[in-house]
Coordinates of C-alpha atoms and ligand atoms in Angstrom, one line a residue:
X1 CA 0.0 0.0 0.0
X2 CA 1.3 3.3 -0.4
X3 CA 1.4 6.2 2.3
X4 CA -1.8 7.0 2.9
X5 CA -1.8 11.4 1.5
X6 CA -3.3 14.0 3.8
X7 CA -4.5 17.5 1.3
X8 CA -5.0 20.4 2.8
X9 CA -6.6 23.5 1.1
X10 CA -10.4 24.8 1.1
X11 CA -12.6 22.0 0.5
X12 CA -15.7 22.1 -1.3
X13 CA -18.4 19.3 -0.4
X14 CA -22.5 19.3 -0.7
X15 CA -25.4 18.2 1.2
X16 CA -27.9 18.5 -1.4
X17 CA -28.0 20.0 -4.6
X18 CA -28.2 23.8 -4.3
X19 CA -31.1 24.2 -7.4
X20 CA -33.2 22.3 -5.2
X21 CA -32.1 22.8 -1.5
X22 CA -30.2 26.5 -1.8
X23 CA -27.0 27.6 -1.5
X24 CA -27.1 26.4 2.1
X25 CA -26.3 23.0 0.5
X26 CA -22.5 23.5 -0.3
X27 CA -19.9 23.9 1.7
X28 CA -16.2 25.1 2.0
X29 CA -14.2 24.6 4.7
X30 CA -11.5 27.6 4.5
X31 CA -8.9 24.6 6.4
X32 CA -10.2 21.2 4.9
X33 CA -8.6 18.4 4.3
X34 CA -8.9 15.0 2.5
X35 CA -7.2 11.5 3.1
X36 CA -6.3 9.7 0.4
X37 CA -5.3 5.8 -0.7
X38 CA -5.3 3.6 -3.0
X39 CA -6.9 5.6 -5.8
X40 CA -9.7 6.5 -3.0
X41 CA -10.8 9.3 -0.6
X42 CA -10.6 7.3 3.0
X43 CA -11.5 10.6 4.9
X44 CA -13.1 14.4 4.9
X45 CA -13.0 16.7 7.5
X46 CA -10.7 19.2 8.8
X47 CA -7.4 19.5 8.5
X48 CA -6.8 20.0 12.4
X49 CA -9.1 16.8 13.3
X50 CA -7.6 14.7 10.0
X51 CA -4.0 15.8 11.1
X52 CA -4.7 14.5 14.7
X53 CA -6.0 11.3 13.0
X54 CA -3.0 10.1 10.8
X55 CA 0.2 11.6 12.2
X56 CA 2.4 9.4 9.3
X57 CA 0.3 10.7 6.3
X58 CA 2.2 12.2 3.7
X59 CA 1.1 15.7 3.6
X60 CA 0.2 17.9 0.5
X61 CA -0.6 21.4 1.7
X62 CA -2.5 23.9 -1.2
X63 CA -3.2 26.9 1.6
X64 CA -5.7 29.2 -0.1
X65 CA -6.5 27.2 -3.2
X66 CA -10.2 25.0 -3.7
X67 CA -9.6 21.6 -3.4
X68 CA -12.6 19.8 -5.4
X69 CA -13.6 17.4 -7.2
X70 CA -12.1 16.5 -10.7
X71 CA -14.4 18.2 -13.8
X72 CA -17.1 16.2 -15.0
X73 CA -17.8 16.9 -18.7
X74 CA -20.3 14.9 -19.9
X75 CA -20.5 15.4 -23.2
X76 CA -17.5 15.8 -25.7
X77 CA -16.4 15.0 -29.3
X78 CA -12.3 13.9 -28.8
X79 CA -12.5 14.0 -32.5
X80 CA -13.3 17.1 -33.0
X81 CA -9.9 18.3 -31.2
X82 CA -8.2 19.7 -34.2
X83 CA -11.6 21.7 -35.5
X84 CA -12.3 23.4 -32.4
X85 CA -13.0 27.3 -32.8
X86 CA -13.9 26.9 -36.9
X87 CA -15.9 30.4 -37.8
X88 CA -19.3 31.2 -39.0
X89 CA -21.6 28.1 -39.6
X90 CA -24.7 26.7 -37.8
X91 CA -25.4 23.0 -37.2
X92 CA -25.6 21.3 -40.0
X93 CA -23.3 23.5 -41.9
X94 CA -21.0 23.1 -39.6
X95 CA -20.8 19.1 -38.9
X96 CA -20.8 19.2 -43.2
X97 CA -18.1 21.6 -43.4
X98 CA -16.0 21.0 -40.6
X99 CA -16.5 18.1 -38.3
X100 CA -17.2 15.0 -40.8
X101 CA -14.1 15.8 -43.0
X102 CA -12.2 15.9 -39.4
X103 CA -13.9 12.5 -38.7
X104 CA -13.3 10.9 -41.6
X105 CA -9.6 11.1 -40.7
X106 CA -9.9 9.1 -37.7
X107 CA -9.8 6.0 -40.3
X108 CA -6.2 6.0 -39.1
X109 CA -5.5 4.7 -36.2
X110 CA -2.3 6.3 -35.8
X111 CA -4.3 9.8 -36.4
X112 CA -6.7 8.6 -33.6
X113 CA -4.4 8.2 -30.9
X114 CA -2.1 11.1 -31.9
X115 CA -5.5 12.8 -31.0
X116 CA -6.5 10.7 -28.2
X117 CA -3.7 11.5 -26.5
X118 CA -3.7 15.2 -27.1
X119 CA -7.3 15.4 -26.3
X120 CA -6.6 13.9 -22.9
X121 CA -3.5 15.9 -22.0
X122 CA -6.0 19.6 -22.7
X123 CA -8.2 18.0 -20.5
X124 CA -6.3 17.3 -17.8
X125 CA -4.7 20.8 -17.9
X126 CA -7.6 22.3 -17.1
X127 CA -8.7 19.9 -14.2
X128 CA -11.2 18.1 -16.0
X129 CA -10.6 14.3 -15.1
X130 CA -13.8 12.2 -16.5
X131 CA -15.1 13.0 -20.1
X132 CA -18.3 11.4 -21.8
X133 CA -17.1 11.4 -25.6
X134 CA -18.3 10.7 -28.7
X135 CA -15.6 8.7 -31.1
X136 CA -16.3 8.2 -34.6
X137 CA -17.2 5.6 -37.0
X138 CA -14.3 3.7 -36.6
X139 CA -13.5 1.0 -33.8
X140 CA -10.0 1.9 -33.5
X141 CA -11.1 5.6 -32.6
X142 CA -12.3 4.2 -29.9
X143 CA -9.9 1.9 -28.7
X144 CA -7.6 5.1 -29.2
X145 CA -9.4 6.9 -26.3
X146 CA -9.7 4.3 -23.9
X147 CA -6.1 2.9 -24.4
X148 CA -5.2 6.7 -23.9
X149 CA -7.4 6.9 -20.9
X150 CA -6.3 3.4 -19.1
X151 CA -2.4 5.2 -19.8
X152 CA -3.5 8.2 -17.5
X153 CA -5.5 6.5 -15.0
X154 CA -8.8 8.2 -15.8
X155 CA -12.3 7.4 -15.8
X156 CA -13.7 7.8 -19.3
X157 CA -17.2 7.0 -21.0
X158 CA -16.8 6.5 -24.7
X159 CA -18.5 5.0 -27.8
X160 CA -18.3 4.6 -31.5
X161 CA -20.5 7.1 -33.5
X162 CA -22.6 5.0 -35.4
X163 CA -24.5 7.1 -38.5
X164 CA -26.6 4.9 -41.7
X165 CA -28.6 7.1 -43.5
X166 CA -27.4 9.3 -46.8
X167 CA -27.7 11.8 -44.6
X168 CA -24.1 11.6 -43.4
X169 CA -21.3 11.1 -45.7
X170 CA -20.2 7.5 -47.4
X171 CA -16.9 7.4 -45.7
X172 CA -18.5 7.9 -42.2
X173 CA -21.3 5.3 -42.8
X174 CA -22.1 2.3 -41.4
X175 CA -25.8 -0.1 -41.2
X176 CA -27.7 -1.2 -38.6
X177 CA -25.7 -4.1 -38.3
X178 CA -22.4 -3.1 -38.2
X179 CA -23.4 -0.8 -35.4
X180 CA -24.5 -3.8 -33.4
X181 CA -21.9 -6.0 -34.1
X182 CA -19.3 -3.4 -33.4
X183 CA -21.0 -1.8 -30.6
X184 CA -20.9 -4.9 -29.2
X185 CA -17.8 -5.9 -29.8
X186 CA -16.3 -2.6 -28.2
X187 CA -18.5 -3.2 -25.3
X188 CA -17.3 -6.8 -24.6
X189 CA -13.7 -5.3 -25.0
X190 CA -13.9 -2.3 -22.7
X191 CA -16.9 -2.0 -20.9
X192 CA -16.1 -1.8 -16.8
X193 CA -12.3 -2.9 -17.9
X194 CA -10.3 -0.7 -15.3
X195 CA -11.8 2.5 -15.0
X196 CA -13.7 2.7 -18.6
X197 CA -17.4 2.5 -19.3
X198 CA -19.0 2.5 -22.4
X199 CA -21.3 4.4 -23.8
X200 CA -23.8 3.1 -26.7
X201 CA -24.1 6.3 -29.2
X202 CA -26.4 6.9 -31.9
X203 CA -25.1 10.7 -33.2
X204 CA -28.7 11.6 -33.4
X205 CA -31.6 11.0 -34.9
X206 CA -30.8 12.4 -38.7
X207 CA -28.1 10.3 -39.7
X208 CA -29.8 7.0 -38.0
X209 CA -32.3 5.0 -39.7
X210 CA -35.4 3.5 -37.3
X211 CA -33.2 -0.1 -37.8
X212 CA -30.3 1.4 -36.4
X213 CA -32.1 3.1 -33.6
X214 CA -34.0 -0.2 -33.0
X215 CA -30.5 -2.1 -33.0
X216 CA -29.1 0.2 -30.7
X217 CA -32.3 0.3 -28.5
X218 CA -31.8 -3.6 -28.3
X219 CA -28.1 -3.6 -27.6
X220 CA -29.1 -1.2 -24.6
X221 CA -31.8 -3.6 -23.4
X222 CA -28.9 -6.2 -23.7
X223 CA -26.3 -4.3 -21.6
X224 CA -28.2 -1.8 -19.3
X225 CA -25.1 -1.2 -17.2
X226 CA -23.8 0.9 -20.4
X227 CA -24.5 4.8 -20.9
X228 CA -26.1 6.0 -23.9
X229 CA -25.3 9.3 -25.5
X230 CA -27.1 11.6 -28.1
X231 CA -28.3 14.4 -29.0
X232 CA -32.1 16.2 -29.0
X233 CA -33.6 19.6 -30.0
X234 CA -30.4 21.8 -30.6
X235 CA -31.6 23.9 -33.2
X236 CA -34.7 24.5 -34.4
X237 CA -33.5 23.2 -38.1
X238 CA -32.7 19.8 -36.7
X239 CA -35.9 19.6 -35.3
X240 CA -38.1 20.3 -38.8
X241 CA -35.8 18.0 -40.5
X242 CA -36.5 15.6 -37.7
X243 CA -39.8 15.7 -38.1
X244 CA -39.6 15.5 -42.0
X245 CA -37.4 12.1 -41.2
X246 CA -40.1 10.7 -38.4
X247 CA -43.7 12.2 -39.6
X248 CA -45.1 9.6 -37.3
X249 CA -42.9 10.3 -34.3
X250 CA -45.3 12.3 -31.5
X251 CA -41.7 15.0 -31.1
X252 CA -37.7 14.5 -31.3
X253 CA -37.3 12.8 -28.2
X254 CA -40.2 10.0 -29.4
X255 CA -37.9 9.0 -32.1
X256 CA -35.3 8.1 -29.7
X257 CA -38.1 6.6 -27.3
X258 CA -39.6 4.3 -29.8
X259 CA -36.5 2.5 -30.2
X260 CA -35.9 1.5 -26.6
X261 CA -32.9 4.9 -26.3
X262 CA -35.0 6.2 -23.3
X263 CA -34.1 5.6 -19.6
X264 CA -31.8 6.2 -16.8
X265 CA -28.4 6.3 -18.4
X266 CA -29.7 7.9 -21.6
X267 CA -27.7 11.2 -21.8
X268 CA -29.2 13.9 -24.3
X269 CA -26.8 16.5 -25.4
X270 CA -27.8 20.1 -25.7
X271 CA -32.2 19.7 -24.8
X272 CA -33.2 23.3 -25.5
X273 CA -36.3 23.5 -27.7
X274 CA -38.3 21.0 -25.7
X275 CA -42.3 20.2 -25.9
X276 CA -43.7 19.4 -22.7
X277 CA -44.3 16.0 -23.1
X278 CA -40.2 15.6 -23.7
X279 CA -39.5 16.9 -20.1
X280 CA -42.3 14.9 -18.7
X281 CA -41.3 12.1 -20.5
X282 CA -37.4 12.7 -19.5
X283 CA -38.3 13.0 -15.6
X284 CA -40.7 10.1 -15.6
X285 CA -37.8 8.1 -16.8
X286 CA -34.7 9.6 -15.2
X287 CA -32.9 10.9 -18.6
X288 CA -30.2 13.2 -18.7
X289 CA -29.8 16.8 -19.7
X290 CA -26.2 17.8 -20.6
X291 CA -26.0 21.5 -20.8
X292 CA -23.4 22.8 -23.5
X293 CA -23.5 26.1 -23.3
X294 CA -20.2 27.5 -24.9
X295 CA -21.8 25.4 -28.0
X296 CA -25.2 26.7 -27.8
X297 CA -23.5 30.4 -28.1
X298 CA -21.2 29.1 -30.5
X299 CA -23.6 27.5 -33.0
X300 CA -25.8 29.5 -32.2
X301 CA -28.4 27.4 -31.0
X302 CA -30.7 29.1 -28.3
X303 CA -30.4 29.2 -24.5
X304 CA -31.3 25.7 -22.2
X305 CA -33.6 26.2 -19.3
X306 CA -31.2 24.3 -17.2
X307 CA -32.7 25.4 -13.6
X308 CA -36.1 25.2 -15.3
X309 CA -35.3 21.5 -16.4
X310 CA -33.9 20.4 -13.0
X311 CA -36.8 21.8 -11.2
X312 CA -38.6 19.9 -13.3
X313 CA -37.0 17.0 -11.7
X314 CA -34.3 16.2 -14.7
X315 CA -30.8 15.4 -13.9
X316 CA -28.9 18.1 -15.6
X317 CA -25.2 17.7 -16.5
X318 CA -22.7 20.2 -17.4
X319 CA -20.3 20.1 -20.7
X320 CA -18.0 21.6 -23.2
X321 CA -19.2 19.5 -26.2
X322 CA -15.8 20.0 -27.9
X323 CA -15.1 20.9 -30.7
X324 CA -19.0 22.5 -31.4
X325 CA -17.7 24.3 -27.6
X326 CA -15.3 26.6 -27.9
X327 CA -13.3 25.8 -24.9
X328 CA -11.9 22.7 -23.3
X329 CA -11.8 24.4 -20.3
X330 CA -15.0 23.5 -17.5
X331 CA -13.7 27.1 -16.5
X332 CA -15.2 28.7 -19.0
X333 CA -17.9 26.6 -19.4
X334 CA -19.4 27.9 -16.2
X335 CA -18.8 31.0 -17.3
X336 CA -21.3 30.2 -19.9
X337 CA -23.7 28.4 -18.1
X338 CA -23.8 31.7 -16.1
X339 CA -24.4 34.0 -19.2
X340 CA -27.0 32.1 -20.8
X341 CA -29.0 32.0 -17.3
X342 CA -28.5 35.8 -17.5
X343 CA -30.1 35.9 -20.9
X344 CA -32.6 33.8 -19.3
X345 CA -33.5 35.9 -16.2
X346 CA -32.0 33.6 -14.1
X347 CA -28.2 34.0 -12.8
X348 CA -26.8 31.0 -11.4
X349 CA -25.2 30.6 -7.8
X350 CA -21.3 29.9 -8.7
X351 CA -22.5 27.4 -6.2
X352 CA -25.0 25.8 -8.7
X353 CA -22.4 26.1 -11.5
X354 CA -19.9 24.0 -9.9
X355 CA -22.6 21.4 -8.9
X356 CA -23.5 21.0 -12.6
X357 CA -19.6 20.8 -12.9
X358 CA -19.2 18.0 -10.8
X359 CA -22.1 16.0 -9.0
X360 CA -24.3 17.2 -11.3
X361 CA -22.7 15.7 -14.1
X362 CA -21.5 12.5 -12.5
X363 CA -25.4 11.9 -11.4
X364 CA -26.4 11.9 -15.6
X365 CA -23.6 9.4 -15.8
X366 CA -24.8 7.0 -12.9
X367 CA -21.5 7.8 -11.3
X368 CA -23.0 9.8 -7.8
X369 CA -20.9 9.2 -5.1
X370 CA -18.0 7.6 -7.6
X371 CA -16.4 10.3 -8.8
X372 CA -17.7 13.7 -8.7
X373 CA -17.7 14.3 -4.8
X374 CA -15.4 14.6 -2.0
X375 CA -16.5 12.0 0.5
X376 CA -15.2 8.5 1.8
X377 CA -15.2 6.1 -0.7
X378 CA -15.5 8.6 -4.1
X379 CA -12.4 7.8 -6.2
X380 CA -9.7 10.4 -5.5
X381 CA -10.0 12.3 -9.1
X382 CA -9.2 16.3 -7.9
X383 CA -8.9 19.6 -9.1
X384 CA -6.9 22.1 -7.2
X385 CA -8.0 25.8 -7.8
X386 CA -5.9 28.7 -7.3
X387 CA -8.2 31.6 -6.4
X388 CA -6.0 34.2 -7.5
X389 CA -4.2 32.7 -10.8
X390 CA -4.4 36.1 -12.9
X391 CA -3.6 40.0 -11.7
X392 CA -7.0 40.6 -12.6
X393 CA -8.8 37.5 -11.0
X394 CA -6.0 38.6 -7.9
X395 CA -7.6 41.9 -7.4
X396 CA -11.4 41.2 -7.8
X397 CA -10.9 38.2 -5.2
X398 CA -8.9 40.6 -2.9
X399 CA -12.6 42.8 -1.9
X400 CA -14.6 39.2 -1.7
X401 CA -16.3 39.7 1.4
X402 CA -17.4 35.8 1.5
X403 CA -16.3 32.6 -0.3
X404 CA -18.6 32.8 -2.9
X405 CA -17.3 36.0 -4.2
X406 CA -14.0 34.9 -3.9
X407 CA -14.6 31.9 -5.7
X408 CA -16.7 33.6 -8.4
X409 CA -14.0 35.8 -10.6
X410 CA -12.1 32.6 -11.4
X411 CA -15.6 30.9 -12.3
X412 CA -15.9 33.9 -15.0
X413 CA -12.3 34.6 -16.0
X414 CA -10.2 31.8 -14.8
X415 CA -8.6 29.4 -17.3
X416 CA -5.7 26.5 -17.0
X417 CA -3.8 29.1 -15.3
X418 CA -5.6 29.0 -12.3
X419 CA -5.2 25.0 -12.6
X420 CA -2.7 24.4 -9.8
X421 CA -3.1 20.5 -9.4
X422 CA -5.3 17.7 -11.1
X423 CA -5.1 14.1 -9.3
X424 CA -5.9 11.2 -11.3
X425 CA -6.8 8.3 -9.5
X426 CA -5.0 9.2 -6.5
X427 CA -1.6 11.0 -8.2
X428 CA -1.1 14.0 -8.8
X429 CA -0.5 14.4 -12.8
X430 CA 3.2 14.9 -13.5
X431 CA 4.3 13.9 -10.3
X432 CA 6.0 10.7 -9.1
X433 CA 4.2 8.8 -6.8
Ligands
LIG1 N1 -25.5 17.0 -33.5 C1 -25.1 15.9 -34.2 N2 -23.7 15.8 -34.2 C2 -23.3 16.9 -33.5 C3 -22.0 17.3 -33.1 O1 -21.0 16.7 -33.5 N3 -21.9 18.4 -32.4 C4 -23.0 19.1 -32.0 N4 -22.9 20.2 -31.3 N5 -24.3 18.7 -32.4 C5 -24.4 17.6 -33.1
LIG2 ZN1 -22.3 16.8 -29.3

């Protein structure tokens, strides 16, 4: 076993989520402290009591800085890496003129885990230390990402894109079968090996077929432990053209329901133009919401009712949905989150921003209490946030007459500067043991 590690800094733990129960529900403790082994958290509490408590423990002390939970984005295209930040197109344009060319690419391997690994490494960087991507066509993209993933320790939910219809071009095309059978195949390889999970993903419902939905839908039924990931009603195009595709389907999210891709586990990227019977339906059955709102701005594709949808009683996640985002940082993504609830009329607590960040996230995934959260037991995934990592961020935090305030500029202008550690499974990154 190796020596048990005792972090010090300001620790931030909940007792509820703050949407529902307020801002009363999350806590910092200005001198907290963790113990950690063996990839887990063994202890919280404070650093005087935890001190007391294991006299050996090596100690890592961070002062000032936030000591949280590792990011959880849960929704992200690794492939996409190299396209991020590519000017002037909505939706549809954009995957056309941008993202499947970039896909297509990933028919070599070698590309794949050149980007794998890259992809990763920005992640890390800025303290995000689980993503829920989307790979492409190809198998070997995805054995690129989880290969890259088991080398850093981390927790990552992947699957192979799987696309049949004209609508997508031939070179990123498969059927109803191969998406099975290869699915399948990916699952049996990876699925709960080490710290990966997989996640069954139909792109959405334009470039599937009913089959392939249905094959998907079964291969779900077959192996409920997986995730699925997709998308729903992200611009109001997409939806037409949905409709135009399934006349008989009762709205977007019946398309995905009809075919056995509704449930607990099901993760729906972006959710903003929803009917009422899509919410109902989603909080009947425990669906997720991930919120992407650097690529809802980006795209331009309208502003998510995320307090609205979790009041509603729908688990909401928080993501960059690289490359469409335009940041890999979950900085800057809550900068986002908080601009678009502006736009909405409703400003969000930093508290609530770095629940979506975190629990909120890890609770669309089916991963509460696993990673996500500081408490006994979680798996010891960190982020370590300096509060004062720019001049400007420096003197805005200097008048912060509580922690919220003093968290808050780093929440709107921080970036992987004010990353001071991540820990992956119980190491800090770049550090020996
Ligand atoms: N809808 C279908 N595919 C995509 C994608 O790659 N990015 C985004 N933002 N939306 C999508
Ligand atoms: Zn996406």
């Amino acid at each position: 076993m190796p020596t048990p590690t005792l972090i010090l800094g300001q620790t931030l733990t909940f007792t509820g989520n703050p949407f529902l129960e307020g801002i009363g529900a999350a806590h910092v403790d200005p001198q907290g402290a963790l113990l950690i082994e063996g990839g887990r958290i063994r202890a919280t509490g404070t650093a005087a009591t935890l001190r007391k408590a294991h006299p050996s423990a090596r100690i890592v002390d961070y002062g000032q800085a936030l000591v949280m939970p590792g990011f959880v984005d849960a929704h992200v295209h690794y492939p996409q890496t190299g396209i991020i930040a590519s000017w002037g197109k909505r939706l549809i344009d954009w995957l056309n003129t941008y993202t499947f060319p970039e896909e297509a690419r990933f028919s070599d391997p070698a590309y794949a885990t050149e980007i794998a690994g890259r992809y990763l490494d920005l992640v890390l960087a800025n303290g995000t230390t689980t993503v829920a991507s989307y790979c492409t066509i190809h198998p070997e993209s995805v054995d690129a990402l989880f290969t890259a993933a088991e080398t850093r320790g981390m927790r990552v939910i992947a699957g192979k894109t799987c696309m049949d219809r004209d609508t997508a071009p031939p070179s990123l095309r498969d059927t109803a079968q191969s998406a099975y059978d290869h699915s399948k195949a990916l699952i049996e390889r990876w699925h709960q090996k080490g710290r990966a999970l997989y996640a069954i993903t139909p792109r959405f419902s334009p470039t599937s077929t009913p089959e392939q939905l249905q094959a998907l839908g079964s291969l779900w039924a077959e192996h409920p432990s997986c995730a699925i990931q997709t998308h729903l009603s992200e611009q109001t195009d997409e939806i037409a053209w949905v409709k135009s595709l399934y006349p008989e389907a009762r709205d977007y999210l019946d398309t995905y329901e009809q075919h056995g891709l509704l449930g607990s586990g099901a993760l729906y990227g972006h959710a903003i133009h929803l009917e009422p019977r899509e919410i109902t339906r989603m909080a009947e059955t425990g669906a997720g919401v991930v919120h992407c709102p650097t690529s809802n701005t980006f795209i331009g594709s309208g502003l998510c009712d995320v307090a609205g949808l979790i009041e509603q009683g729908i688990p909401v996640g928080l993501a960059t949905d690289t490359g469409g985002g335009s940041s890999f940082s979950m900085l800057r993504t809550m900068a986002s989150a908080y601009e678009v609830g502006q736009l909405r009329g409703r400003p969000l607590h930093p508290a609530e921003l770095l629940w979506l960040a975190t629990e909120g996230s890890a609770a669309t995934l089916r991963l509460s209490g696993t990673i996500g959260r500081l408490a006994p037991g979680a798996e010891a995934d960190l982020a370590v946030i300096n509060l004062a990592s720019t001049p400007a961020i420096a003197q805005r935090a200097n008048r912060a007459e509580d922690i919220w305030e003093a968290i808050f500029p780093t929440l709107m202008m921080g970036d992987d500067r004010a990353i001071r550690a991540t820990w992956v499974n119980g190491l800090e990154i770049g550090k020996a043991p």
